GROMACS .gro file of C-alpha atoms in nm:
model
  491
    1MET     CA    1  -1.113   6.131   2.437
    2ARG     CA    2  -1.304   5.994   2.207
    3ARG     CA    3  -1.030   5.922   2.013
    4ARG     CA    4  -0.815   5.805   2.312
    5VAL     CA    5  -1.126   5.551   2.379
    6VAL     CA    6  -1.059   5.442   2.020
    7VAL     CA    7  -0.704   5.414   2.037
    8LEU     CA    8  -0.765   5.204   2.357
    9ALA     CA    9  -0.991   4.954   2.226
   10LEU     CA   10  -0.762   4.917   1.926
   11ALA     CA   11  -0.502   4.807   2.147
   12VAL     CA   12  -0.692   4.598   2.332
   13LEU     CA   13  -0.848   4.432   2.064
   14CYS     CA   14  -0.481   4.417   1.888
   15ALA     CA   15  -0.359   4.267   2.200
   16GLY     CA   16  -0.688   4.001   2.223
   17LEU     CA   17  -0.574   3.930   1.856
   18ALA     CA   18  -0.203   3.868   1.936
   19ALA     CA   19  -0.278   3.629   2.209
   20THR     CA   20  -0.515   3.411   2.015
   21LEU     CA   21  -0.295   3.406   1.704
   22ALA     CA   22   0.003   3.320   2.001
   23THR     CA   23  -0.245   3.032   2.092
   24THR     CA   24  -0.342   2.890   1.761
   25ALA     CA   25   0.005   2.900   1.691
   26ARG     CA   26   0.097   2.667   1.995
   27GLN     CA   27  -0.225   2.447   1.904
   28ARG     CA   28  -0.112   2.404   1.569
   29THR     CA   29   0.166   2.112   1.626
   30GLY     CA   30   0.077   1.938   1.239
   31VAL     CA   31  -0.055   1.970   0.937
   32ASP     CA   32  -0.434   2.074   0.893
   33PRO     CA   33  -0.625   1.938   0.570
   34GLU     CA   34  -0.874   2.260   0.597
   35VAL     CA   35  -0.586   2.464   0.645
   36ASP     CA   36  -0.323   2.364   0.401
   37ALA     CA   37  -0.401   2.080   0.172
   38ARG     CA   38  -0.541   2.346  -0.099
   39PRO     CA   39  -0.276   2.605  -0.017
   40ASP     CA   40  -0.043   2.340  -0.123
   41GLY     CA   41  -0.221   2.231  -0.441
   42CYS     CA   42  -0.511   2.014  -0.390
   43GLY     CA   43  -0.795   2.063  -0.593
   44ARG     CA   44  -1.168   1.861  -0.449
   45ASP     CA   45  -1.282   1.810  -0.855
   46TYR     CA   46  -1.212   1.403  -0.908
   47LEU     CA   47  -1.317   1.451  -1.261
   48ALA     CA   48  -1.009   1.687  -1.291
   49GLN     CA   49  -0.822   1.449  -1.162
   50ALA     CA   50  -0.883   1.135  -1.334
   51GLN     CA   51  -0.872   1.380  -1.655
   52GLN     CA   52  -0.516   1.497  -1.532
   53THR     CA   53  -0.587   1.853  -1.541
   54ILE     CA   54  -0.557   1.926  -1.125
   55PRO     CA   55  -0.297   1.695  -0.941
   56THR     CA   56  -0.409   1.427  -0.729
   57TRP     CA   57  -0.116   1.400  -0.504
   58VAL     CA   58   0.074   1.732  -0.350
   59TYR     CA   59   0.354   1.781  -0.139
   60VAL     CA   60   0.270   1.876   0.200
   61GLY     CA   61   0.424   2.221   0.240
   62ASP     CA   62   0.464   2.279  -0.088
   63ARG     CA   63   0.344   2.639  -0.109
   64ASN     CA   64   0.674   2.737   0.060
   65ALA     CA   65   0.891   2.582  -0.204
   66PRO     CA   66   0.913   2.830  -0.544
   67ALA     CA   67   0.851   2.642  -0.851
   68SER     CA   68   1.193   2.713  -0.965
   69GLY     CA   69   1.371   2.546  -0.682
   70PRO     CA   70   1.358   2.154  -0.562
   71VAL     CA   71   1.072   1.977  -0.441
   72PRO     CA   72   1.005   1.918  -0.040
   73PRO     CA   73   1.266   1.697   0.057
   74GLN     CA   74   1.193   1.330   0.072
   75ARG     CA   75   1.090   1.195   0.425
   76ARG     CA   76   1.176   0.928   0.658
   77LEU     CA   77   0.903   0.678   0.813
   78GLU     CA   78   0.964   0.440   1.099
   79GLY     CA   79   0.666   0.230   1.304
   80VAL     CA   80   0.452  -0.106   1.278
   81LEU     CA   81   0.217  -0.230   1.008
   82VAL     CA   82  -0.080  -0.280   1.289
   83SER     CA   83  -0.424  -0.134   1.220
   84ARG     CA   84  -0.680  -0.027   1.515
   85PHE     CA   85  -0.991  -0.129   1.344
   86GLU     CA   86  -0.933  -0.399   1.043
   87ARG     CA   87  -0.650  -0.573   1.164
   88ASP     CA   88  -0.659  -0.800   0.824
   89LEU     CA   89  -0.648  -0.534   0.576
   90VAL     CA   90  -0.286  -0.376   0.738
   91VAL     CA   91  -0.103  -0.446   0.413
   92HIS     CA   92  -0.304  -0.545   0.105
   93PRO     CA   93  -0.348  -0.473  -0.256
   94THR     CA   94  -0.603  -0.195  -0.365
   95PRO     CA   95  -0.900  -0.271  -0.451
   96GLU     CA   96  -0.950  -0.024  -0.678
   97ASP     CA   97  -0.749   0.281  -0.826
   98LEU     CA   98  -0.832   0.468  -1.097
   99PRO     CA   99  -0.640   0.363  -1.442
  100THR     CA  100  -0.580   0.769  -1.551
  101ILE     CA  101  -0.342   0.813  -1.298
  102HIS     CA  102  -0.182   0.485  -1.248
  103ARG     CA  103   0.045   0.281  -1.437
  104SER     CA  104  -0.029  -0.082  -1.208
  105TYR     CA  105  -0.226  -0.123  -0.905
  106ASP     CA  106  -0.085  -0.018  -0.561
  107LEU     CA  107   0.023  -0.206  -0.229
  108ASN     CA  108  -0.133  -0.031   0.053
  109LEU     CA  109   0.055  -0.003   0.380
  110ASN     CA  110  -0.104   0.116   0.718
  111VAL     CA  111   0.188   0.246   0.952
  112LEU     CA  112   0.169   0.293   1.335
  113PRO     CA  113   0.482   0.564   1.371
  114ASP     CA  114   0.703   0.508   1.604
  115PRO     CA  115   0.675   0.863   1.826
  116ALA     CA  116   0.945   1.035   1.641
  117TYR     CA  117   0.746   1.014   1.328
  118ARG     CA  118   0.403   1.100   1.467
  119GLY     CA  119   0.418   1.430   1.295
  120LEU     CA  120   0.399   1.295   0.938
  121LEU     CA  121   0.016   1.251   1.078
  122GLY     CA  122  -0.245   1.524   0.941
  123GLY     CA  123  -0.524   1.624   1.105
  124SER     CA  124  -0.677   1.659   1.478
  125ALA     CA  125  -0.707   1.360   1.691
  126ALA     CA  126  -0.962   1.539   1.910
  127GLY     CA  127  -1.161   1.665   1.567
  128ARG     CA  128  -1.108   1.345   1.378
  129THR     CA  129  -1.003   1.496   1.051
  130GLY     CA  130  -0.756   1.430   0.767
  131ASN     CA  131  -0.572   1.073   0.890
  132PHE     CA  132  -0.787   1.064   1.242
  133ALA     CA  133  -1.108   1.056   1.074
  134GLY     CA  134  -1.340   0.725   1.037
  135HIS     CA  135  -1.285   0.391   1.170
  136GLY     CA  136  -1.079   0.205   0.894
  137GLU     CA  137  -0.780   0.027   0.812
  138SER     CA  138  -0.608   0.351   0.779
  139THR     CA  139  -0.736   0.561   1.101
  140ALA     CA  140  -0.439   0.694   1.303
  141ARG     CA  141  -0.161   0.601   1.088
  142VAL     CA  142   0.027   0.685   0.821
  143HIS     CA  143  -0.099   0.543   0.498
  144VAL     CA  144   0.157   0.402   0.224
  145GLU     CA  145   0.142   0.326  -0.126
  146ARG     CA  146   0.372   0.227  -0.408
  147GLU     CA  147   0.246   0.091  -0.760
  148GLN     CA  148   0.277  -0.318  -0.790
  149GLY     CA  149   0.417  -0.337  -1.070
  150SER     CA  150   0.756  -0.168  -0.986
  151LEU     CA  151   0.769  -0.358  -0.604
  152PRO     CA  152   0.892  -0.699  -0.660
  153PHE     CA  153   0.685  -0.963  -0.376
  154PHE     CA  154   0.973  -1.046  -0.165
  155ALA     CA  155   1.008  -0.726  -0.033
  156TRP     CA  156   0.534  -0.680   0.048
  157PRO     CA  157   0.523  -0.728   0.384
  158GLU     CA  158   0.326  -0.895   0.658
  159ALA     CA  159   0.104  -0.744   0.947
  160GLY     CA  160   0.301  -0.687   1.228
  161ASP     CA  161   0.626  -0.649   1.033
  162ARG     CA  162   0.836  -0.350   1.139
  163VAL     CA  163   0.892  -0.080   0.819
  164ALA     CA  164   1.140   0.175   0.767
  165MET     CA  165   1.100   0.394   0.480
  166VAL     CA  166   1.185   0.718   0.277
  167GLY     CA  167   0.952   0.837   0.013
  168SER     CA  168   0.758   1.177  -0.050
  169TRP     CA  169   0.577   1.324   0.215
  170VAL     CA  170   0.237   1.395  -0.004
  171TRP     CA  171  -0.168   1.520   0.048
  172ASP     CA  172  -0.364   1.295  -0.101
  173CYS     CA  173  -0.607   1.534  -0.262
  174GLY     CA  174  -0.805   1.215  -0.402
  175HIS     CA  175  -0.980   1.169  -0.060
  176TRP     CA  176  -1.117   1.499   0.107
  177ALA     CA  177  -1.464   1.366   0.162
  178GLY     CA  178  -1.526   1.249   0.569
  179GLY     CA  179  -1.271   1.453   0.752
  180GLY     CA  180  -1.069   1.624   0.460
  181GLU     CA  181  -0.728   1.513   0.257
  182ARG     CA  182  -0.488   1.246   0.453
  183THR     CA  183  -0.101   1.264   0.431
  184GLU     CA  184   0.087   0.983   0.299
  185ILE     CA  185   0.410   0.823   0.194
  186HIS     CA  186   0.336   0.795  -0.165
  187PRO     CA  187   0.528   0.660  -0.328
  188PHE     CA  188   0.821   0.505  -0.121
  189ARG     CA  189   1.184   0.540  -0.293
  190ALA     CA  190   1.318   0.272  -0.043
  191ILE     CA  191   1.179   0.024   0.225
  192TRP     CA  192   1.296  -0.175   0.469
  193VAL     CA  193   1.068  -0.480   0.620
  194ASP     CA  194   1.260  -0.601   0.952
  195ARG     CA  195   1.070  -0.964   0.951
  196GLY     CA  196   1.308  -1.014   1.291
  197GLY     CA  197   1.615  -1.211   1.178
  198GLU     CA  198   1.544  -1.165   0.799
  199GLY     CA  199   1.487  -0.843   0.608
  200ASP     CA  200   1.402  -0.728   0.303
  201LEU     CA  201   1.522  -0.390   0.112
  202PHE     CA  202   1.395  -0.263  -0.148
  203LEU     CA  203   1.475   0.082  -0.370
  204SER     CA  204   1.398   0.206  -0.730
  205SER     CA  205   1.464   0.473  -0.942
  206ASP     CA  206   1.113   0.471  -1.057
  207LYS     CA  207   0.909   0.715  -0.920
  208THR     CA  208   0.581   0.590  -1.037
  209PHE     CA  209   0.312   0.836  -1.200
  210ALA     CA  210   0.227   0.903  -0.852
  211GLY     CA  211   0.561   1.057  -0.803
  212VAL     CA  212   0.557   1.271  -1.194
  213GLU     CA  213   0.211   1.416  -1.079
  214ALA     CA  214   0.377   1.564  -0.750
  215ASP     CA  215   0.692   1.667  -0.904
  216CYS     CA  216   0.469   1.879  -1.171
  217ALA     CA  217   0.227   1.993  -0.949
  218HIS     CA  218   0.573   2.149  -0.765
  219ALA     CA  219   0.654   2.309  -1.088
  220ALA     CA  220   0.324   2.413  -1.198
  221LYS     CA  221   0.188   2.571  -0.898
  222GLY     CA  222  -0.211   2.534  -1.026
  223VAL     CA  223  -0.168   2.663  -1.377
  224VAL     CA  224  -0.375   2.344  -1.585
  225ALA     CA  225  -0.173   2.426  -1.929
  226ALA     CA  226   0.161   2.343  -1.754
  227PHE     CA  227   0.051   2.103  -1.517
  228ARG     CA  228  -0.052   1.866  -1.833
  229ALA     CA  229   0.246   1.979  -2.032
  230CYS     CA  230   0.496   1.894  -1.743
  231LEU     CA  231   0.309   1.532  -1.736
  232ALA     CA  232   0.370   1.446  -2.097
  233THR     CA  233   0.748   1.535  -2.037
  234GLU     CA  234   0.833   1.454  -1.695
  235PRO     CA  235   1.099   1.155  -1.689
  236SER     CA  236   0.985   0.895  -1.429
  237TRP     CA  237   1.342   0.853  -1.329
  238GLN     CA  238   1.440   0.950  -0.940
  239ASP     CA  239   1.782   1.008  -0.806
  240LEU     CA  240   1.823   0.761  -0.517
  241SER     CA  241   2.189   0.877  -0.423
  242GLY     CA  242   2.248   0.930  -0.029
  243SER     CA  243   2.358   0.732   0.273
  244TYR     CA  244   2.099   0.498   0.428
  245ARG     CA  245   2.070   0.336   0.726
  246PHE     CA  246   1.813   0.055   0.855
  247ARG     CA  247   1.819  -0.168   1.164
  248MET     CA  248   1.719  -0.555   1.205
  249ARG     CA  249   1.621  -0.711   1.534
  250LEU     CA  250   1.763  -1.039   1.609
  251PRO     CA  251   1.614  -1.326   1.793
  252THR     CA  252   1.727  -1.432   2.148
  253ARG     CA  253   2.089  -1.571   2.130
  254PRO     CA  254   2.089  -1.926   2.240
  255ALA     CA  255   2.409  -1.967   2.484
  256GLY     CA  256   2.695  -2.058   2.351
  257ALA     CA  257   2.561  -1.995   2.004
  258ARG     CA  258   2.736  -1.828   1.663
  259LEU     CA  259   2.535  -1.558   1.450
  260ARG     CA  260   2.545  -1.651   1.059
  261LEU     CA  261   2.482  -1.362   0.873
  262ARG     CA  262   2.469  -1.294   0.495
  263VAL     CA  263   2.307  -1.025   0.216
  264VAL     CA  264   2.139  -1.237  -0.063
  265ASP     CA  265   2.061  -1.060  -0.394
  266ALA     CA  266   1.658  -1.062  -0.496
  267GLY     CA  267   1.672  -0.951  -0.818
  268SER     CA  268   1.914  -0.613  -0.836
  269THR     CA  269   1.986  -0.411  -1.130
  270THR     CA  270   2.359  -0.487  -1.279
  271GLY     CA  271   2.594  -0.333  -1.063
  272ALA     CA  272   2.339  -0.185  -0.770
  273PRO     CA  273   2.560  -0.118  -0.468
  274ARG     CA  274   2.565  -0.399  -0.200
  275ALA     CA  275   2.423  -0.345   0.167
  276ARG     CA  276   2.644  -0.371   0.467
  277ALA     CA  277   2.551  -0.561   0.776
  278HIS     CA  278   2.707  -0.560   1.072
  279VAL     CA  279   2.625  -0.669   1.462
  280ARG     CA  280   2.574  -0.413   1.721
  281GLY     CA  281   2.426  -0.485   2.045
  282GLY     CA  282   2.097  -0.708   1.984
  283GLY     CA  283   2.063  -0.623   1.645
  284VAL     CA  284   2.193  -0.579   1.304
  285ASP     CA  285   2.301  -0.262   1.103
  286ILE     CA  286   2.190  -0.235   0.727
  287THR     CA  287   2.408   0.035   0.562
  288LEU     CA  288   2.364   0.116   0.235
  289GLN     CA  289   2.559   0.386  -0.015
  290VAL     CA  290   2.457   0.480  -0.373
  291HIS     CA  291   2.593   0.727  -0.621
  292ALA     CA  292   2.303   0.697  -0.895
  293LYS     CA  293   2.384   0.747  -1.256
  294PRO     CA  294   2.143   1.075  -1.399
  295GLY     CA  295   1.908   0.876  -1.595
  296GLN     CA  296   1.964   0.513  -1.556
  297LYS     CA  297   1.741   0.270  -1.429
  298LEU     CA  298   1.845   0.137  -1.058
  299VAL     CA  299   1.696  -0.111  -0.850
  300ILE     CA  300   1.850  -0.243  -0.556
  301ALA     CA  301   1.669  -0.550  -0.412
  302GLN     CA  302   1.833  -0.727  -0.151
  303ARG     CA  303   1.764  -0.997   0.158
  304VAL     CA  304   1.937  -0.988   0.478
  305LEU     CA  305   1.966  -1.337   0.682
  306ALA     CA  306   2.046  -1.420   1.010
  307GLY     CA  307   2.022  -1.709   1.246
  308TRP     CA  308   2.190  -1.838   1.573
  309THR     CA  309   2.322  -2.168   1.552
  310GLY     CA  310   2.115  -2.380   1.759
  311GLN     CA  311   1.818  -2.167   1.826
  312ALA     CA  312   1.478  -2.248   1.841
  313PRO     CA  313   1.353  -2.514   1.553
  314THR     CA  314   1.127  -2.420   1.349
  315ASP     CA  315   0.815  -2.606   1.131
  316HIS     CA  316   0.863  -2.690   0.789
  317VAL     CA  317   0.525  -2.692   0.628
  318ARG     CA  318   0.389  -2.643   0.219
  319VAL     CA  319   0.084  -2.444   0.162
  320ARG     CA  320  -0.098  -2.554  -0.141
  321LEU     CA  321  -0.368  -2.363  -0.319
  322THR     CA  322  -0.540  -2.658  -0.459
  323ARG     CA  323  -0.918  -2.500  -0.606
  324LEU     CA  324  -1.091  -2.233  -0.656
  325LEU     CA  325  -1.490  -2.252  -0.743
  326VAL     CA  326  -1.596  -1.935  -0.882
  327ARG     CA  327  -1.956  -1.942  -0.820
  328ARG     CA  328  -2.015  -1.527  -0.970
  329ALA     CA  329  -1.809  -1.407  -1.207
  330MET     CA  330  -1.920  -1.069  -1.112
  331ASP     CA  331  -1.966  -0.978  -1.511
  332PRO     CA  332  -2.195  -0.860  -1.639
  333GLY     CA  333  -2.370  -0.571  -1.476
  334CYS     CA  334  -2.760  -0.463  -1.574
  335PRO     CA  335  -2.876  -0.436  -1.886
  336GLY     CA  336  -2.888  -0.066  -2.047
  337GLY     CA  337  -2.634   0.067  -1.759
  338ARG     CA  338  -2.941   0.038  -1.484
  339THR     CA  339  -2.799   0.071  -1.128
  340SER     CA  340  -3.031  -0.246  -0.965
  341CYS     CA  341  -3.148  -0.550  -1.189
  342GLY     CA  342  -3.174  -0.790  -0.939
  343SER     CA  343  -2.821  -0.891  -1.031
  344LYS     CA  344  -2.677  -1.242  -0.865
  345GLU     CA  345  -2.343  -1.093  -1.024
  346THR     CA  346  -2.257  -0.759  -0.851
  347THR     CA  347  -2.367  -0.451  -0.678
  348HIS     CA  348  -2.245  -0.271  -0.936
  349GLY     CA  349  -2.528  -0.315  -1.142
  350GLU     CA  350  -2.434   0.027  -1.374
  351GLN     CA  351  -2.092  -0.138  -1.466
  352ALA     CA  352  -2.085  -0.178  -1.881
  353THR     CA  353  -1.941  -0.506  -1.852
  354ALA     CA  354  -1.982  -0.871  -2.038
  355PRO     CA  355  -1.874  -1.213  -1.913
  356PRO     CA  356  -1.614  -1.343  -1.868
  357GLY     CA  357  -1.490  -1.177  -1.527
  358GLU     CA  358  -1.117  -1.068  -1.509
  359TRP     CA  359  -0.999  -1.148  -1.151
  360ASN     CA  360  -0.672  -1.119  -0.981
  361VAL     CA  361  -0.625  -1.321  -0.688
  362TYR     CA  362  -0.324  -1.243  -0.414
  363VAL     CA  363  -0.197  -1.490  -0.128
  364ASP     CA  364   0.015  -1.412   0.144
  365ALA     CA  365   0.085  -1.714   0.312
  366ALA     CA  366   0.276  -1.585   0.638
  367GLY     CA  367   0.428  -1.302   0.513
  368VAL     CA  368   0.489  -1.466   0.161
  369TRP     CA  369   0.347  -1.309  -0.143
  370LYS     CA  370   0.196  -1.478  -0.446
  371MET     CA  371  -0.055  -1.426  -0.732
  372TRP     CA  372  -0.285  -1.745  -0.883
  373GLY     CA  373  -0.132  -1.826  -1.227
  374ASN     CA  374   0.015  -1.507  -1.442
  375GLY     CA  375  -0.182  -1.269  -1.221
  376LEU     CA  376  -0.518  -1.277  -1.420
  377LEU     CA  377  -0.797  -1.554  -1.409
  378ARG     CA  378  -1.084  -1.555  -1.632
  379ALA     CA  379  -1.368  -1.662  -1.491
  380ARG     CA  380  -1.723  -1.764  -1.586
  381ASP     CA  381  -2.032  -1.879  -1.347
  382GLY     CA  382  -1.916  -2.175  -1.182
  383GLN     CA  383  -1.557  -2.257  -1.313
  384VAL     CA  384  -1.303  -2.425  -1.122
  385PHE     CA  385  -0.948  -2.351  -1.118
  386HIS     CA  386  -0.667  -2.616  -1.003
  387GLY     CA  387  -0.315  -2.557  -0.945
  388GLY     CA  388  -0.273  -2.228  -0.725
  389PRO     CA  389   0.038  -2.088  -0.577
  390THR     CA  390   0.222  -2.333  -0.344
  391PHE     CA  391   0.463  -2.193  -0.078
  392ASP     CA  392   0.748  -2.380   0.112
  393LEU     CA  393   0.741  -2.227   0.451
  394ARG     CA  394   1.014  -2.257   0.767
  395LEU     CA  395   0.778  -2.156   1.045
  396PRO     CA  396   0.858  -2.102   1.437
  397ARG     CA  397   0.722  -2.388   1.634
  398GLY     CA  398   0.414  -2.261   1.821
  399ARG     CA  399   0.366  -1.926   1.708
  400PRO     CA  400   0.052  -1.772   1.527
  401TRP     CA  401   0.038  -1.703   1.149
  402ARG     CA  402  -0.191  -1.650   0.873
  403VAL     CA  403  -0.301  -1.725   0.490
  404PHE     CA  404  -0.491  -1.359   0.398
  405VAL     CA  405  -0.690  -1.428   0.033
  406PHE     CA  406  -0.730  -1.086  -0.167
  407THR     CA  407  -0.959  -1.069  -0.474
  408ARG     CA  408  -1.033  -0.821  -0.723
  409GLU     CA  409  -1.245  -0.848  -1.032
  410CYS     CA  410  -1.148  -0.607  -1.322
  411ASP     CA  411  -1.426  -0.364  -1.481
  412PHE     CA  412  -1.234  -0.077  -1.624
  413GLY     CA  413  -1.054  -0.235  -1.912
  414SER     CA  414  -1.132   0.045  -2.133
  415LEU     CA  415  -0.934   0.379  -1.972
  416GLY     CA  416  -0.627   0.213  -2.029
  417ASN     CA  417  -0.325   0.320  -1.807
  418ALA     CA  418  -0.158   0.673  -1.660
  419ASP     CA  419   0.032   0.680  -2.025
  420GLY     CA  420  -0.313   0.621  -2.203
  421ALA     CA  421  -0.595   0.408  -2.335
  422THR     CA  422  -0.364   0.173  -2.532
  423HIS     CA  423  -0.222   0.055  -2.219
  424ALA     CA  424  -0.327  -0.205  -1.948
  425MET     CA  425  -0.328  -0.103  -1.580
  426ASN     CA  426  -0.120  -0.384  -1.442
  427PRO     CA  427  -0.251  -0.689  -1.352
  428CYS     CA  428  -0.599  -0.589  -1.508
  429PRO     CA  429  -0.641  -0.635  -1.925
  430ARG     CA  430  -0.728  -0.407  -2.191
  431SER     CA  431  -1.094  -0.444  -2.241
  432SER     CA  432  -1.376  -0.226  -2.381
  433GLU     CA  433  -1.573  -0.265  -2.004
  434PHE     CA  434  -1.603   0.069  -1.787
  435GLY     CA  435  -1.717   0.005  -1.448
  436THR     CA  436  -1.890   0.267  -1.187
  437PHE     CA  437  -1.757   0.556  -0.956
  438ASP     CA  438  -1.702   0.315  -0.665
  439GLY     CA  439  -1.443   0.104  -0.823
  440ASP     CA  440  -1.355  -0.229  -0.968
  441ASP     CA  441  -1.554  -0.558  -0.854
  442VAL     CA  442  -1.464  -0.680  -0.512
  443PRO     CA  443  -1.524  -1.062  -0.450
  444GLY     CA  444  -1.416  -0.999  -0.082
  445ILE     CA  445  -1.097  -1.095   0.140
  446SER     CA  446  -1.052  -1.476   0.307
  447VAL     CA  447  -0.843  -1.538   0.581
  448ALA     CA  448  -0.706  -1.831   0.774
  449HIS     CA  449  -0.595  -1.756   1.137
  450PHE     CA  450  -0.360  -2.057   1.298
  451ARG     CA  451  -0.290  -2.098   1.637
  452SER     CA  452   0.064  -2.267   1.518
  453PRO     CA  453   0.203  -2.452   1.218
  454SER     CA  454   0.097  -2.792   1.360
  455ALA     CA  455  -0.250  -2.673   1.430
  456ALA     CA  456  -0.257  -2.578   1.059
  457LEU     CA  457  -0.231  -2.923   0.889
  458GLY     CA  458  -0.433  -3.054   0.674
  459LEU     CA  459  -0.732  -2.937   0.397
  460HIS     CA  460  -0.918  -2.619   0.510
  461ARG     CA  461  -1.192  -2.454   0.309
  462LEU     CA  462  -1.222  -2.054   0.279
  463ARG     CA  463  -1.514  -1.847   0.205
  464PRO     CA  464  -1.494  -1.446   0.174
  465ARG     CA  465  -1.621  -1.200   0.418
  466ARG     CA  466  -1.903  -0.968   0.308
  467LEU     CA  467  -1.727  -0.684   0.456
  468GLY     CA  468  -1.661  -0.456   0.185
  469SER     CA  469  -1.741  -0.697  -0.150
  470THR     CA  470  -1.966  -0.600  -0.407
  471CYS     CA  471  -2.081  -0.954  -0.419
  472PRO     CA  472  -2.486  -0.967  -0.429
  473ALA     CA  473  -2.613  -1.089  -0.045
  474VAL     CA  474  -2.827  -1.347  -0.229
  475ASN     CA  475  -2.512  -1.547  -0.272
  476ARG     CA  476  -2.513  -1.683   0.083
  477LEU     CA  477  -2.172  -1.874   0.046
  478GLY     CA  478  -2.039  -1.577  -0.132
  479CYS     CA  479  -1.904  -1.517  -0.486
  480TYR     CA  480  -1.619  -1.792  -0.457
  481GLU     CA  481  -1.457  -2.071  -0.231
  482LEU     CA  482  -1.078  -2.166  -0.196
  483GLU     CA  483  -0.939  -2.469  -0.032
  484LEU     CA  484  -0.591  -2.520   0.058
  485ARG     CA  485  -0.407  -2.806   0.185
  486VAL     CA  486  -0.093  -2.749   0.461
  487ASP     CA  487   0.126  -3.046   0.494
  488ARG     CA  488   0.415  -3.090   0.667
  489VAL     CA  489   0.771  -3.130   0.491
  490GLN     CA  490   1.017  -3.399   0.660
  491GLY     CA  491   1.363  -3.303   0.686
   0.00000   0.00000   0.00000
């Protein structure tokens, strides 16, 4: 009798467990950082990541991919560049990156995925974990990165653009605090930017150091010696072979208008295949067939331009960045590496730095990106720089647009980059400086929003926002000031 009771109890328990597991299986529709990130290869140790003994990026689902076989397949993402909480930071250069695992600073994108691609979001919206944690620029978005040294400016998108891309779906193992690791596309190997009547296509056989790390994490499966040996020998080349298809929206067709359509090269390697553009319905299909040669560098950089005869008029304006006043160079730090000393230069007092400050200034005018000068300004307190970038733009009449300025002050020149201490982390220089755990100094972003091209005409003065800036609050006007001028171009 007792045995029968025990058996019945076990049966009930097993049935309950089965029901629980079945319910859990039904509820788990995506990947979860607490359940999946570490089995896939993540380790929660910043120092070990900086020392290249554990990976910073691992493929989602890599625990199910044997080391002797191929890495998990590349994933496609389509969506719109829009942020729920920080609309001006949907697209921007990264304020800081760890030099020992990068060759250059990243460009960051935050994509609201189309419904078919929302499975790429890690974590739980209800639990506010993974990609749904916090209230930042990337909350409830698929974060996307690629090193700027292997991404030409023509392919940098603007907030509101539609994008489609193919790349590595990975866990970002370096960001687990506050909700667990996030999933991201890093790096992408192909990106299509649909600007509506204009489209930019970029593919590269350079998988960047993030791609090298993910591939080595797959091969090493947690064995430190094997991981480090792989990093020393793994090539940066990746095979782009395959068929690619993208879609471009067209402006509304005026009555009786004809479409002018062309594909223009924007810096492809010699012999790169050419994209084909075909009108279908209210848009244009872009197709590309790639047959890559093993080990041979391949870059496909092309623009697709479409316009109707007799379409709505545009305004031709010229934007000139005329003056940059650096109020504070943001170097040096506090004497003796103290965290605080009443410095007017930086809130990162413990940095070991010396003037001049090494500034990177990026400017985005209506989706066209440039840097001030050759990308590096060596600045001292009170110094004025003239002759910044100039933009010739044809903008839709009456439509809002913006000028966005992003700044960085380099503080980690002593660490070199992923290839070693003798290399520079583009666009920052080699130096003897060593920053803080919080990263490089951030002078701050500045933004001018205009109702229309005509409303923007004239001289404008921009001062940085304090959000995210490491400029001490004692500098009431910020650590810099910009002047820009917008003029109409006749003809």
